Amino acid sequence: MAKIDWTVKFLTQLDANIGYASSEFGRSTAIRWAEEIAAFEKRVMVYPTSYAPESLLRGKKELYRCCHLMNRRFKIIYYYDEVEDIVHLIDIWDSKANPKALVKRIK
């Protein structure tokens, strides 16, 4: 079973998104965020390559994958290190934002 590397950047963005969802849309939306993250975590630990590669990040050093959240509004961007058996969570991306910005954010 793969381990998950919760990067500081990822956790900061997750906390900001859940906080915003709670204040703007209510507790039930924040709970839904938490449930979708938990479902992602369960699946990616067992099947780390089960999500599709992120097409915007083709050609990068790592094979970045994405998982859609919240009715496809957000994406979890991650890559899997097979040698170490670790899933590195890199970013939470608002899919309505400029796609070029994602490419710049992921170095």
PDB file of N, CA and C in Angstrom:
ATOM      1  N   MET A   1       0.848  -1.168   0.000  1.00  0.00           N
ATOM      2  CA  MET A   1       0.000   0.000   0.000  1.00  0.00           C
ATOM      3  C   MET A   1       0.901   1.241   0.000  1.00  0.00           C
ATOM      4  N   ALA A   2       0.604   2.168  -0.906  1.00  0.00           N
ATOM      5  CA  ALA A   2       1.424   3.367  -1.056  1.00  0.00           C
ATOM      6  C   ALA A   2       1.231   4.323   0.115  1.00  0.00           C
ATOM      7  N   LYS A   3       2.307   5.018   0.437  1.00  0.00           N
ATOM      8  CA  LYS A   3       2.234   6.085   1.439  1.00  0.00           C
ATOM      9  C   LYS A   3       1.899   7.379   0.717  1.00  0.00           C
ATOM     10  N   ILE A   4       1.382   8.348   1.461  1.00  0.00           N
ATOM     11  CA  ILE A   4       1.031   9.634   0.875  1.00  0.00           C
ATOM     12  C   ILE A   4       1.889  10.722   1.497  1.00  0.00           C
ATOM     13  N   ASP A   5       2.498  11.531   0.634  1.00  0.00           N
ATOM     14  CA  ASP A   5       3.283  12.689   1.054  1.00  0.00           C
ATOM     15  C   ASP A   5       2.392  13.923   0.927  1.00  0.00           C
ATOM     16  N   TRP A   6       1.888  14.415   2.053  1.00  0.00           N
ATOM     17  CA  TRP A   6       1.025  15.598   2.089  1.00  0.00           C
ATOM     18  C   TRP A   6       1.943  16.815   2.159  1.00  0.00           C
ATOM     19  N   THR A   7       2.252  17.417   1.021  1.00  0.00           N
ATOM     20  CA  THR A   7       3.158  18.560   1.012  1.00  0.00           C
ATOM     21  C   THR A   7       2.530  19.757   1.718  1.00  0.00           C
ATOM     22  N   VAL A   8       3.365  20.646   2.207  1.00  0.00           N
ATOM     23  CA  VAL A   8       2.894  21.847   2.899  1.00  0.00           C
ATOM     24  C   VAL A   8       2.027  22.685   1.970  1.00  0.00           C
ATOM     25  N   LYS A   9       2.460  22.829   0.730  1.00  0.00           N
ATOM     26  CA  LYS A   9       1.684  23.605  -0.252  1.00  0.00           C
ATOM     27  C   LYS A   9       0.291  23.008  -0.424  1.00  0.00           C
ATOM     28  N   PHE A  10       0.219  21.699  -0.554  1.00  0.00           N
ATOM     29  CA  PHE A  10      -1.059  21.026  -0.732  1.00  0.00           C
ATOM     30  C   PHE A  10      -1.956  21.229   0.491  1.00  0.00           C
ATOM     31  N   LEU A  11      -1.418  21.004   1.666  1.00  0.00           N
ATOM     32  CA  LEU A  11      -2.208  21.143   2.888  1.00  0.00           C
ATOM     33  C   LEU A  11      -2.690  22.576   3.095  1.00  0.00           C
ATOM     34  N   THR A  12      -1.861  23.550   2.751  1.00  0.00           N
ATOM     35  CA  THR A  12      -2.250  24.950   2.858  1.00  0.00           C
ATOM     36  C   THR A  12      -3.421  25.252   1.933  1.00  0.00           C
ATOM     37  N   GLN A  13      -3.338  24.770   0.698  1.00  0.00           N
ATOM     38  CA  GLN A  13      -4.423  24.995  -0.257  1.00  0.00           C
ATOM     39  C   GLN A  13      -5.693  24.260   0.152  1.00  0.00           C
ATOM     40  N   LEU A  14      -5.551  23.056   0.659  1.00  0.00           N
ATOM     41  CA  LEU A  14      -6.705  22.289   1.112  1.00  0.00           C
ATOM     42  C   LEU A  14      -7.406  23.015   2.259  1.00  0.00           C
ATOM     43  N   ASP A  15      -6.627  23.476   3.213  1.00  0.00           N
ATOM     44  CA  ASP A  15      -7.196  24.195   4.346  1.00  0.00           C
ATOM     45  C   ASP A  15      -7.911  25.470   3.883  1.00  0.00           C
ATOM     46  N   ALA A  16      -7.312  26.196   2.959  1.00  0.00           N
ATOM     47  CA  ALA A  16      -7.927  27.422   2.436  1.00  0.00           C
ATOM     48  C   ALA A  16      -9.231  27.119   1.705  1.00  0.00           C
ATOM     49  N   ASN A  17      -9.240  26.058   0.905  1.00  0.00           N
ATOM     50  CA  ASN A  17     -10.451  25.696   0.164  1.00  0.00           C
ATOM     51  C   ASN A  17     -11.576  25.238   1.082  1.00  0.00           C
ATOM     52  N   ILE A  18     -11.250  24.449   2.078  1.00  0.00           N
ATOM     53  CA  ILE A  18     -12.272  23.991   3.013  1.00  0.00           C
ATOM     54  C   ILE A  18     -12.784  25.160   3.855  1.00  0.00           C
ATOM     55  N   GLY A  19     -11.893  26.034   4.276  1.00  0.00           N
ATOM     56  CA  GLY A  19     -12.310  27.206   5.037  1.00  0.00           C
ATOM     57  C   GLY A  19     -13.227  28.114   4.229  1.00  0.00           C
ATOM     58  N   TYR A  20     -12.864  28.342   2.972  1.00  0.00           N
ATOM     59  CA  TYR A  20     -13.691  29.171   2.099  1.00  0.00           C
ATOM     60  C   TYR A  20     -15.053  28.512   1.865  1.00  0.00           C
ATOM     61  N   ALA A  21     -15.044  27.223   1.606  1.00  0.00           N
ATOM     62  CA  ALA A  21     -16.299  26.499   1.369  1.00  0.00           C
ATOM     63  C   ALA A  21     -17.206  26.580   2.592  1.00  0.00           C
ATOM     64  N   SER A  22     -16.625  26.443   3.759  1.00  0.00           N
ATOM     65  CA  SER A  22     -17.406  26.504   4.987  1.00  0.00           C
ATOM     66  C   SER A  22     -18.013  27.889   5.202  1.00  0.00           C
ATOM     67  N   SER A  23     -17.220  28.923   5.006  1.00  0.00           N
ATOM     68  CA  SER A  23     -17.715  30.281   5.261  1.00  0.00           C
ATOM     69  C   SER A  23     -18.691  30.769   4.200  1.00  0.00           C
ATOM     70  N   GLU A  24     -18.486  30.366   2.948  1.00  0.00           N
ATOM     71  CA  GLU A  24     -19.328  30.871   1.861  1.00  0.00           C
ATOM     72  C   GLU A  24     -20.530  29.983   1.547  1.00  0.00           C
ATOM     73  N   PHE A  25     -20.373  28.671   1.719  1.00  0.00           N
ATOM     74  CA  PHE A  25     -21.417  27.744   1.286  1.00  0.00           C
ATOM     75  C   PHE A  25     -21.975  26.874   2.405  1.00  0.00           C
ATOM     76  N   GLY A  26     -21.359  26.935   3.570  1.00  0.00           N
ATOM     77  CA  GLY A  26     -21.885  26.200   4.709  1.00  0.00           C
ATOM     78  C   GLY A  26     -21.104  24.951   5.069  1.00  0.00           C
ATOM     79  N   ARG A  27     -21.460  24.442   6.207  1.00  0.00           N
ATOM     80  CA  ARG A  27     -20.772  23.279   6.782  1.00  0.00           C
ATOM     81  C   ARG A  27     -20.891  22.041   5.903  1.00  0.00           C
ATOM     82  N   SER A  28     -22.039  21.848   5.270  1.00  0.00           N
ATOM     83  CA  SER A  28     -22.225  20.635   4.461  1.00  0.00           C
ATOM     84  C   SER A  28     -21.261  20.595   3.275  1.00  0.00           C
ATOM     85  N   THR A  29     -20.942  21.744   2.716  1.00  0.00           N
ATOM     86  CA  THR A  29     -19.982  21.783   1.608  1.00  0.00           C
ATOM     87  C   THR A  29     -18.579  21.457   2.105  1.00  0.00           C
ATOM     88  N   ALA A  30     -18.224  21.980   3.255  1.00  0.00           N
ATOM     89  CA  ALA A  30     -16.917  21.664   3.838  1.00  0.00           C
ATOM     90  C   ALA A  30     -16.815  20.172   4.159  1.00  0.00           C
ATOM     91  N   ILE A  31     -17.891  19.602   4.647  1.00  0.00           N
ATOM     92  CA  ILE A  31     -17.907  18.160   4.931  1.00  0.00           C
ATOM     93  C   ILE A  31     -17.740  17.364   3.641  1.00  0.00           C
ATOM     94  N   ARG A  32     -18.385  17.816   2.572  1.00  0.00           N
ATOM     95  CA  ARG A  32     -18.244  17.128   1.283  1.00  0.00           C
ATOM     96  C   ARG A  32     -16.805  17.174   0.794  1.00  0.00           C
ATOM     97  N   TRP A  33     -16.128  18.308   0.973  1.00  0.00           N
ATOM     98  CA  TRP A  33     -14.703  18.392   0.635  1.00  0.00           C
ATOM     99  C   TRP A  33     -13.942  17.297   1.383  1.00  0.00           C
ATOM    100  N   ALA A  34     -14.157  17.222   2.679  1.00  0.00           N
ATOM    101  CA  ALA A  34     -13.440  16.247   3.501  1.00  0.00           C
ATOM    102  C   ALA A  34     -13.744  14.817   3.068  1.00  0.00           C
ATOM    103  N   GLU A  35     -14.989  14.537   2.733  1.00  0.00           N
ATOM    104  CA  GLU A  35     -15.361  13.191   2.290  1.00  0.00           C
ATOM    105  C   GLU A  35     -14.701  12.840   0.957  1.00  0.00           C
ATOM    106  N   GLU A  36     -14.660  13.787   0.038  1.00  0.00           N
ATOM    107  CA  GLU A  36     -14.040  13.506  -1.258  1.00  0.00           C
ATOM    108  C   GLU A  36     -12.530  13.323  -1.127  1.00  0.00           C
ATOM    109  N   ILE A  37     -11.907  14.083  -0.253  1.00  0.00           N
ATOM    110  CA  ILE A  37     -10.466  13.912  -0.005  1.00  0.00           C
ATOM    111  C   ILE A  37     -10.209  12.540   0.612  1.00  0.00           C
ATOM    112  N   ALA A  38     -11.049  12.129   1.555  1.00  0.00           N
ATOM    113  CA  ALA A  38     -10.890  10.816   2.201  1.00  0.00           C
ATOM    114  C   ALA A  38     -11.060   9.684   1.188  1.00  0.00           C
ATOM    115  N   ALA A  39     -12.032   9.808   0.279  1.00  0.00           N
ATOM    116  CA  ALA A  39     -12.242   8.783  -0.754  1.00  0.00           C
ATOM    117  C   ALA A  39     -11.040   8.722  -1.691  1.00  0.00           C
ATOM    118  N   PHE A  40     -10.510   9.889  -2.052  1.00  0.00           N
ATOM    119  CA  PHE A  40      -9.311   9.934  -2.891  1.00  0.00           C
ATOM    120  C   PHE A  40      -8.152   9.241  -2.186  1.00  0.00           C
ATOM    121  N   GLU A  41      -7.952   9.561  -0.913  1.00  0.00           N
ATOM    122  CA  GLU A  41      -6.853   8.992  -0.143  1.00  0.00           C
ATOM    123  C   GLU A  41      -6.932   7.466  -0.099  1.00  0.00           C
ATOM    124  N   LYS A  42      -8.115   6.928   0.163  1.00  0.00           N
ATOM    125  CA  LYS A  42      -8.285   5.470   0.202  1.00  0.00           C
ATOM    126  C   LYS A  42      -7.916   4.828  -1.131  1.00  0.00           C
ATOM    127  N   ARG A  43      -8.435   5.411  -2.204  1.00  0.00           N
ATOM    128  CA  ARG A  43      -8.207   4.818  -3.520  1.00  0.00           C
ATOM    129  C   ARG A  43      -6.748   4.915  -3.948  1.00  0.00           C
ATOM    130  N   VAL A  44      -6.139   6.078  -3.752  1.00  0.00           N
ATOM    131  CA  VAL A  44      -4.779   6.276  -4.253  1.00  0.00           C
ATOM    132  C   VAL A  44      -3.751   5.467  -3.454  1.00  0.00           C
ATOM    133  N   MET A  45      -4.054   5.156  -2.208  1.00  0.00           N
ATOM    134  CA  MET A  45      -3.140   4.316  -1.433  1.00  0.00           C
ATOM    135  C   MET A  45      -3.087   2.896  -1.993  1.00  0.00           C
ATOM    136  N   VAL A  46      -4.218   2.406  -2.477  1.00  0.00           N
ATOM    137  CA  VAL A  46      -4.288   1.043  -3.004  1.00  0.00           C
ATOM    138  C   VAL A  46      -3.962   1.003  -4.497  1.00  0.00           C
ATOM    139  N   TYR A  47      -4.463   1.985  -5.238  1.00  0.00           N
ATOM    140  CA  TYR A  47      -4.273   2.041  -6.694  1.00  0.00           C
ATOM    141  C   TYR A  47      -3.693   3.401  -7.078  1.00  0.00           C
ATOM    142  N   PRO A  48      -2.412   3.633  -6.849  1.00  0.00           N
ATOM    143  CA  PRO A  48      -1.837   4.969  -7.058  1.00  0.00           C
ATOM    144  C   PRO A  48      -1.816   5.450  -8.509  1.00  0.00           C
ATOM    145  N   THR A  49      -1.924   4.549  -9.456  1.00  0.00           N
ATOM    146  CA  THR A  49      -1.903   4.973 -10.864  1.00  0.00           C
ATOM    147  C   THR A  49      -3.281   4.903 -11.504  1.00  0.00           C
ATOM    148  N   SER A  50      -4.322   4.834 -10.690  1.00  0.00           N
ATOM    149  CA  SER A  50      -5.669   4.640 -11.233  1.00  0.00           C
ATOM    150  C   SER A  50      -6.285   5.910 -11.818  1.00  0.00           C
ATOM    151  N   TYR A  51      -5.733   7.070 -11.504  1.00  0.00           N
ATOM    152  CA  TYR A  51      -6.264   8.307 -12.072  1.00  0.00           C
ATOM    153  C   TYR A  51      -5.510   8.653 -13.354  1.00  0.00           C
ATOM    154  N   ALA A  52      -6.177   9.377 -14.225  1.00  0.00           N
ATOM    155  CA  ALA A  52      -5.614   9.713 -15.537  1.00  0.00           C
ATOM    156  C   ALA A  52      -4.467  10.716 -15.422  1.00  0.00           C
ATOM    157  N   PRO A  53      -3.509  10.633 -16.350  1.00  0.00           N
ATOM    158  CA  PRO A  53      -2.457  11.654 -16.402  1.00  0.00           C
ATOM    159  C   PRO A  53      -3.053  13.027 -16.709  1.00  0.00           C
ATOM    160  N   GLU A  54      -2.435  14.061 -16.158  1.00  0.00           N
ATOM    161  CA  GLU A  54      -2.876  15.435 -16.396  1.00  0.00           C
ATOM    162  C   GLU A  54      -2.282  15.912 -17.721  1.00  0.00           C
ATOM    163  N   SER A  55      -3.153  16.127 -18.693  1.00  0.00           N
ATOM    164  CA  SER A  55      -2.697  16.473 -20.044  1.00  0.00           C
ATOM    165  C   SER A  55      -1.976  17.815 -20.099  1.00  0.00           C
ATOM    166  N   LEU A  56      -2.297  18.741 -19.221  1.00  0.00           N
ATOM    167  CA  LEU A  56      -1.627  20.041 -19.235  1.00  0.00           C
ATOM    168  C   LEU A  56      -0.167  19.953 -18.801  1.00  0.00           C
ATOM    169  N   LEU A  57       0.175  18.873 -18.141  1.00  0.00           N
ATOM    170  CA  LEU A  57       1.533  18.725 -17.610  1.00  0.00           C
ATOM    171  C   LEU A  57       2.343  17.659 -18.335  1.00  0.00           C
ATOM    172  N   ARG A  58       1.934  17.337 -19.544  1.00  0.00           N
ATOM    173  CA  ARG A  58       2.719  16.396 -20.349  1.00  0.00           C
ATOM    174  C   ARG A  58       4.105  16.966 -20.601  1.00  0.00           C
ATOM    175  N   GLY A  59       5.074  16.108 -20.652  1.00  0.00           N
ATOM    176  CA  GLY A  59       6.433  16.540 -20.944  1.00  0.00           C
ATOM    177  C   GLY A  59       7.227  16.956 -19.716  1.00  0.00           C
ATOM    178  N   LYS A  60       6.616  16.961 -18.560  1.00  0.00           N
ATOM    179  CA  LYS A  60       7.344  17.272 -17.325  1.00  0.00           C
ATOM    180  C   LYS A  60       8.145  16.050 -16.903  1.00  0.00           C
ATOM    181  N   LYS A  61       9.064  16.253 -15.981  1.00  0.00           N
ATOM    182  CA  LYS A  61       9.925  15.176 -15.503  1.00  0.00           C
ATOM    183  C   LYS A  61       9.108  14.022 -14.911  1.00  0.00           C
ATOM    184  N   GLU A  62       8.118  14.356 -14.113  1.00  0.00           N
ATOM    185  CA  GLU A  62       7.261  13.351 -13.483  1.00  0.00           C
ATOM    186  C   GLU A  62       5.987  13.155 -14.305  1.00  0.00           C
ATOM    187  N   LEU A  63       5.351  12.008 -14.146  1.00  0.00           N
ATOM    188  CA  LEU A  63       4.050  11.774 -14.764  1.00  0.00           C
ATOM    189  C   LEU A  63       2.987  12.216 -13.765  1.00  0.00           C
ATOM    190  N   TYR A  64       2.507  13.436 -13.958  1.00  0.00           N
ATOM    191  CA  TYR A  64       1.502  13.984 -13.053  1.00  0.00           C
ATOM    192  C   TYR A  64       0.136  13.431 -13.406  1.00  0.00           C
ATOM    193  N   ARG A  65      -0.621  13.120 -12.374  1.00  0.00           N
ATOM    194  CA  ARG A  65      -1.978  12.614 -12.532  1.00  0.00           C
ATOM    195  C   ARG A  65      -2.935  13.567 -11.823  1.00  0.00           C
ATOM    196  N   CYS A  66      -4.222  13.430 -12.157  1.00  0.00           N
ATOM    197  CA  CYS A  66      -5.194  14.321 -11.514  1.00  0.00           C
ATOM    198  C   CYS A  66      -6.454  13.548 -11.119  1.00  0.00           C
ATOM    199  N   CYS A  67      -7.049  14.014 -10.046  1.00  0.00           N
ATOM    200  CA  CYS A  67      -8.314  13.489  -9.553  1.00  0.00           C
ATOM    201  C   CYS A  67      -9.264  14.669  -9.430  1.00  0.00           C
ATOM    202  N   HIS A  68     -10.412  14.559 -10.046  1.00  0.00           N
ATOM    203  CA  HIS A  68     -11.403  15.634  -9.985  1.00  0.00           C
ATOM    204  C   HIS A  68     -12.171  15.595  -8.668  1.00  0.00           C
ATOM    205  N   LEU A  69     -12.443  16.790  -8.143  1.00  0.00           N
ATOM    206  CA  LEU A  69     -13.214  16.948  -6.909  1.00  0.00           C
ATOM    207  C   LEU A  69     -14.355  17.926  -7.140  1.00  0.00           C
ATOM    208  N   MET A  70     -15.344  17.864  -6.282  1.00  0.00           N
ATOM    209  CA  MET A  70     -16.401  18.867  -6.219  1.00  0.00           C
ATOM    210  C   MET A  70     -17.015  19.124  -7.602  1.00  0.00           C
ATOM    211  N   ASN A  71     -17.566  18.071  -8.177  1.00  0.00           N
ATOM    212  CA  ASN A  71     -18.220  18.154  -9.496  1.00  0.00           C
ATOM    213  C   ASN A  71     -17.284  18.669 -10.585  1.00  0.00           C
ATOM    214  N   ARG A  72     -16.047  18.210 -10.556  1.00  0.00           N
ATOM    215  CA  ARG A  72     -15.026  18.526 -11.548  1.00  0.00           C
ATOM    216  C   ARG A  72     -14.562  19.980 -11.500  1.00  0.00           C
ATOM    217  N   ARG A  73     -14.854  20.682 -10.429  1.00  0.00           N
ATOM    218  CA  ARG A  73     -14.434  22.080 -10.302  1.00  0.00           C
ATOM    219  C   ARG A  73     -12.960  22.170  -9.913  1.00  0.00           C
ATOM    220  N   PHE A  74     -12.472  21.225  -9.139  1.00  0.00           N
ATOM    221  CA  PHE A  74     -11.088  21.221  -8.668  1.00  0.00           C
ATOM    222  C   PHE A  74     -10.406  19.915  -9.065  1.00  0.00           C
ATOM    223  N   LYS A  75      -9.074  19.981  -9.133  1.00  0.00           N
ATOM    224  CA  LYS A  75      -8.269  18.790  -9.414  1.00  0.00           C
ATOM    225  C   LYS A  75      -7.183  18.660  -8.352  1.00  0.00           C
ATOM    226  N   ILE A  76      -6.979  17.452  -7.897  1.00  0.00           N
ATOM    227  CA  ILE A  76      -5.804  17.146  -7.090  1.00  0.00           C
ATOM    228  C   ILE A  76      -4.718  16.738  -8.083  1.00  0.00           C
ATOM    229  N   ILE A  77      -3.596  17.405  -8.025  1.00  0.00           N
ATOM    230  CA  ILE A  77      -2.453  17.081  -8.897  1.00  0.00           C
ATOM    231  C   ILE A  77      -1.444  16.317  -8.046  1.00  0.00           C
ATOM    232  N   TYR A  78      -1.032  15.157  -8.542  1.00  0.00           N
ATOM    233  CA  TYR A  78      -0.074  14.339  -7.801  1.00  0.00           C
ATOM    234  C   TYR A  78       0.776  13.525  -8.764  1.00  0.00           C
ATOM    235  N   TYR A  79       1.855  12.969  -8.231  1.00  0.00           N
ATOM    236  CA  TYR A  79       2.618  11.976  -8.985  1.00  0.00           C
ATOM    237  C   TYR A  79       2.995  10.835  -8.053  1.00  0.00           C
ATOM    238  N   TYR A  80       3.225   9.686  -8.663  1.00  0.00           N
ATOM    239  CA  TYR A  80       3.530   8.471  -7.908  1.00  0.00           C
ATOM    240  C   TYR A  80       4.970   8.063  -8.150  1.00  0.00           C
ATOM    241  N   ASP A  81       5.723   7.888  -7.075  1.00  0.00           N
ATOM    242  CA  ASP A  81       7.099   7.396  -7.132  1.00  0.00           C
ATOM    243  C   ASP A  81       7.052   5.895  -6.869  1.00  0.00           C
ATOM    244  N   GLU A  82       7.184   5.115  -7.942  1.00  0.00           N
ATOM    245  CA  GLU A  82       7.075   3.653  -7.827  1.00  0.00           C
ATOM    246  C   GLU A  82       8.194   3.044  -6.989  1.00  0.00           C
ATOM    247  N   VAL A  83       9.387   3.595  -7.100  1.00  0.00           N
ATOM    248  CA  VAL A  83      10.532   3.039  -6.378  1.00  0.00           C
ATOM    249  C   VAL A  83      10.324   3.147  -4.870  1.00  0.00           C
ATOM    250  N   GLU A  84       9.897   4.305  -4.421  1.00  0.00           N
ATOM    251  CA  GLU A  84       9.683   4.543  -2.987  1.00  0.00           C
ATOM    252  C   GLU A  84       8.271   4.167  -2.537  1.00  0.00           C
ATOM    253  N   ASP A  85       7.362   3.930  -3.488  1.00  0.00           N
ATOM    254  CA  ASP A  85       5.954   3.628  -3.211  1.00  0.00           C
ATOM    255  C   ASP A  85       5.292   4.768  -2.423  1.00  0.00           C
ATOM    256  N   ILE A  86       5.491   5.996  -2.960  1.00  0.00           N
ATOM    257  CA  ILE A  86       4.946   7.194  -2.323  1.00  0.00           C
ATOM    258  C   ILE A  86       4.164   8.005  -3.347  1.00  0.00           C
ATOM    259  N   VAL A  87       2.991   8.460  -2.943  1.00  0.00           N
ATOM    260  CA  VAL A  87       2.177   9.378  -3.740  1.00  0.00           C
ATOM    261  C   VAL A  87       2.461  10.780  -3.215  1.00  0.00           C
ATOM    262  N   HIS A  88       2.975  11.642  -4.076  1.00  0.00           N
ATOM    263  CA  HIS A  88       3.290  13.016  -3.704  1.00  0.00           C
ATOM    264  C   HIS A  88       2.148  13.928  -4.143  1.00  0.00           C
ATOM    265  N   LEU A  89       1.419  14.491  -3.181  1.00  0.00           N
ATOM    266  CA  LEU A  89       0.329  15.419  -3.479  1.00  0.00           C
ATOM    267  C   LEU A  89       0.938  16.801  -3.683  1.00  0.00           C
ATOM    268  N   ILE A  90       0.739  17.357  -4.877  1.00  0.00           N
ATOM    269  CA  ILE A  90       1.444  18.568  -5.268  1.00  0.00           C
ATOM    270  C   ILE A  90       0.579  19.816  -5.186  1.00  0.00           C
ATOM    271  N   ASP A  91      -0.654  19.747  -5.664  1.00  0.00           N
ATOM    272  CA  ASP A  91      -1.436  20.961  -5.826  1.00  0.00           C
ATOM    273  C   ASP A  91      -2.925  20.636  -5.855  1.00  0.00           C
ATOM    274  N   ILE A  92      -3.730  21.630  -5.498  1.00  0.00           N
ATOM    275  CA  ILE A  92      -5.164  21.581  -5.748  1.00  0.00           C
ATOM    276  C   ILE A  92      -5.432  22.702  -6.731  1.00  0.00           C
ATOM    277  N   TRP A  93      -5.998  22.355  -7.847  1.00  0.00           N
ATOM    278  CA  TRP A  93      -6.145  23.292  -8.954  1.00  0.00           C
ATOM    279  C   TRP A  93      -7.619  23.572  -9.226  1.00  0.00           C
ATOM    280  N   ASP A  94      -7.971  24.848  -9.310  1.00  0.00           N
ATOM    281  CA  ASP A  94      -9.311  25.259  -9.698  1.00  0.00           C
ATOM    282  C   ASP A  94      -9.378  25.163 -11.220  1.00  0.00           C
ATOM    283  N   SER A  95     -10.188  24.261 -11.732  1.00  0.00           N
ATOM    284  CA  SER A  95     -10.204  24.001 -13.175  1.00  0.00           C
ATOM    285  C   SER A  95     -10.787  25.148 -14.001  1.00  0.00           C
ATOM    286  N   LYS A  96     -11.357  26.158 -13.341  1.00  0.00           N
ATOM    287  CA  LYS A  96     -11.842  27.323 -14.073  1.00  0.00           C
ATOM    288  C   LYS A  96     -10.757  28.384 -14.248  1.00  0.00           C
ATOM    289  N   ALA A  97      -9.621  28.181 -13.647  1.00  0.00           N
ATOM    290  CA  ALA A  97      -8.504  29.124 -13.756  1.00  0.00           C
ATOM    291  C   ALA A  97      -7.767  28.926 -15.085  1.00  0.00           C
ATOM    292  N   ASN A  98      -6.917  29.865 -15.406  1.00  0.00           N
ATOM    293  CA  ASN A  98      -6.139  29.821 -16.634  1.00  0.00           C
ATOM    294  C   ASN A  98      -5.218  28.590 -16.625  1.00  0.00           C
ATOM    295  N   PRO A  99      -5.324  27.713 -17.615  1.00  0.00           N
ATOM    296  CA  PRO A  99      -4.492  26.507 -17.651  1.00  0.00           C
ATOM    297  C   PRO A  99      -2.995  26.794 -17.685  1.00  0.00           C
ATOM    298  N   LYS A 100      -2.600  27.910 -18.280  1.00  0.00           N
ATOM    299  CA  LYS A 100      -1.171  28.253 -18.335  1.00  0.00           C
ATOM    300  C   LYS A 100      -0.611  28.481 -16.932  1.00  0.00           C
ATOM    301  N   ALA A 101      -1.446  28.940 -16.026  1.00  0.00           N
ATOM    302  CA  ALA A 101      -0.999  29.178 -14.651  1.00  0.00           C
ATOM    303  C   ALA A 101      -0.644  27.873 -13.960  1.00  0.00           C
ATOM    304  N   LEU A 102      -1.362  26.802 -14.271  1.00  0.00           N
ATOM    305  CA  LEU A 102      -1.046  25.494 -13.679  1.00  0.00           C
ATOM    306  C   LEU A 102       0.349  25.049 -14.107  1.00  0.00           C
ATOM    307  N   VAL A 103       0.637  25.193 -15.374  1.00  0.00           N
ATOM    308  CA  VAL A 103       1.936  24.788 -15.895  1.00  0.00           C
ATOM    309  C   VAL A 103       3.045  25.587 -15.209  1.00  0.00           C
ATOM    310  N   LYS A 104       2.822  26.861 -14.933  1.00  0.00           N
ATOM    311  CA  LYS A 104       3.808  27.679 -14.257  1.00  0.00           C
ATOM    312  C   LYS A 104       3.964  27.280 -12.796  1.00  0.00           C
ATOM    313  N   ARG A 105       2.855  26.882 -12.158  1.00  0.00           N
ATOM    314  CA  ARG A 105       2.901  26.511 -10.741  1.00  0.00           C
ATOM    315  C   ARG A 105       3.649  25.206 -10.503  1.00  0.00           C
ATOM    316  N   ILE A 106       3.569  24.301 -11.463  1.00  0.00           N
ATOM    317  CA  ILE A 106       4.227  22.997 -11.333  1.00  0.00           C
ATOM    318  C   ILE A 106       5.559  23.080 -12.080  1.00  0.00           C
ATOM    319  N   LYS A 107       6.629  23.090 -11.358  1.00  0.00           N
ATOM    320  CA  LYS A 107       7.950  23.267 -11.979  1.00  0.00           C
ATOM    321  C   LYS A 107       8.579  21.955 -12.306  1.00  0.00           C
TER     322      LYS A 107
END
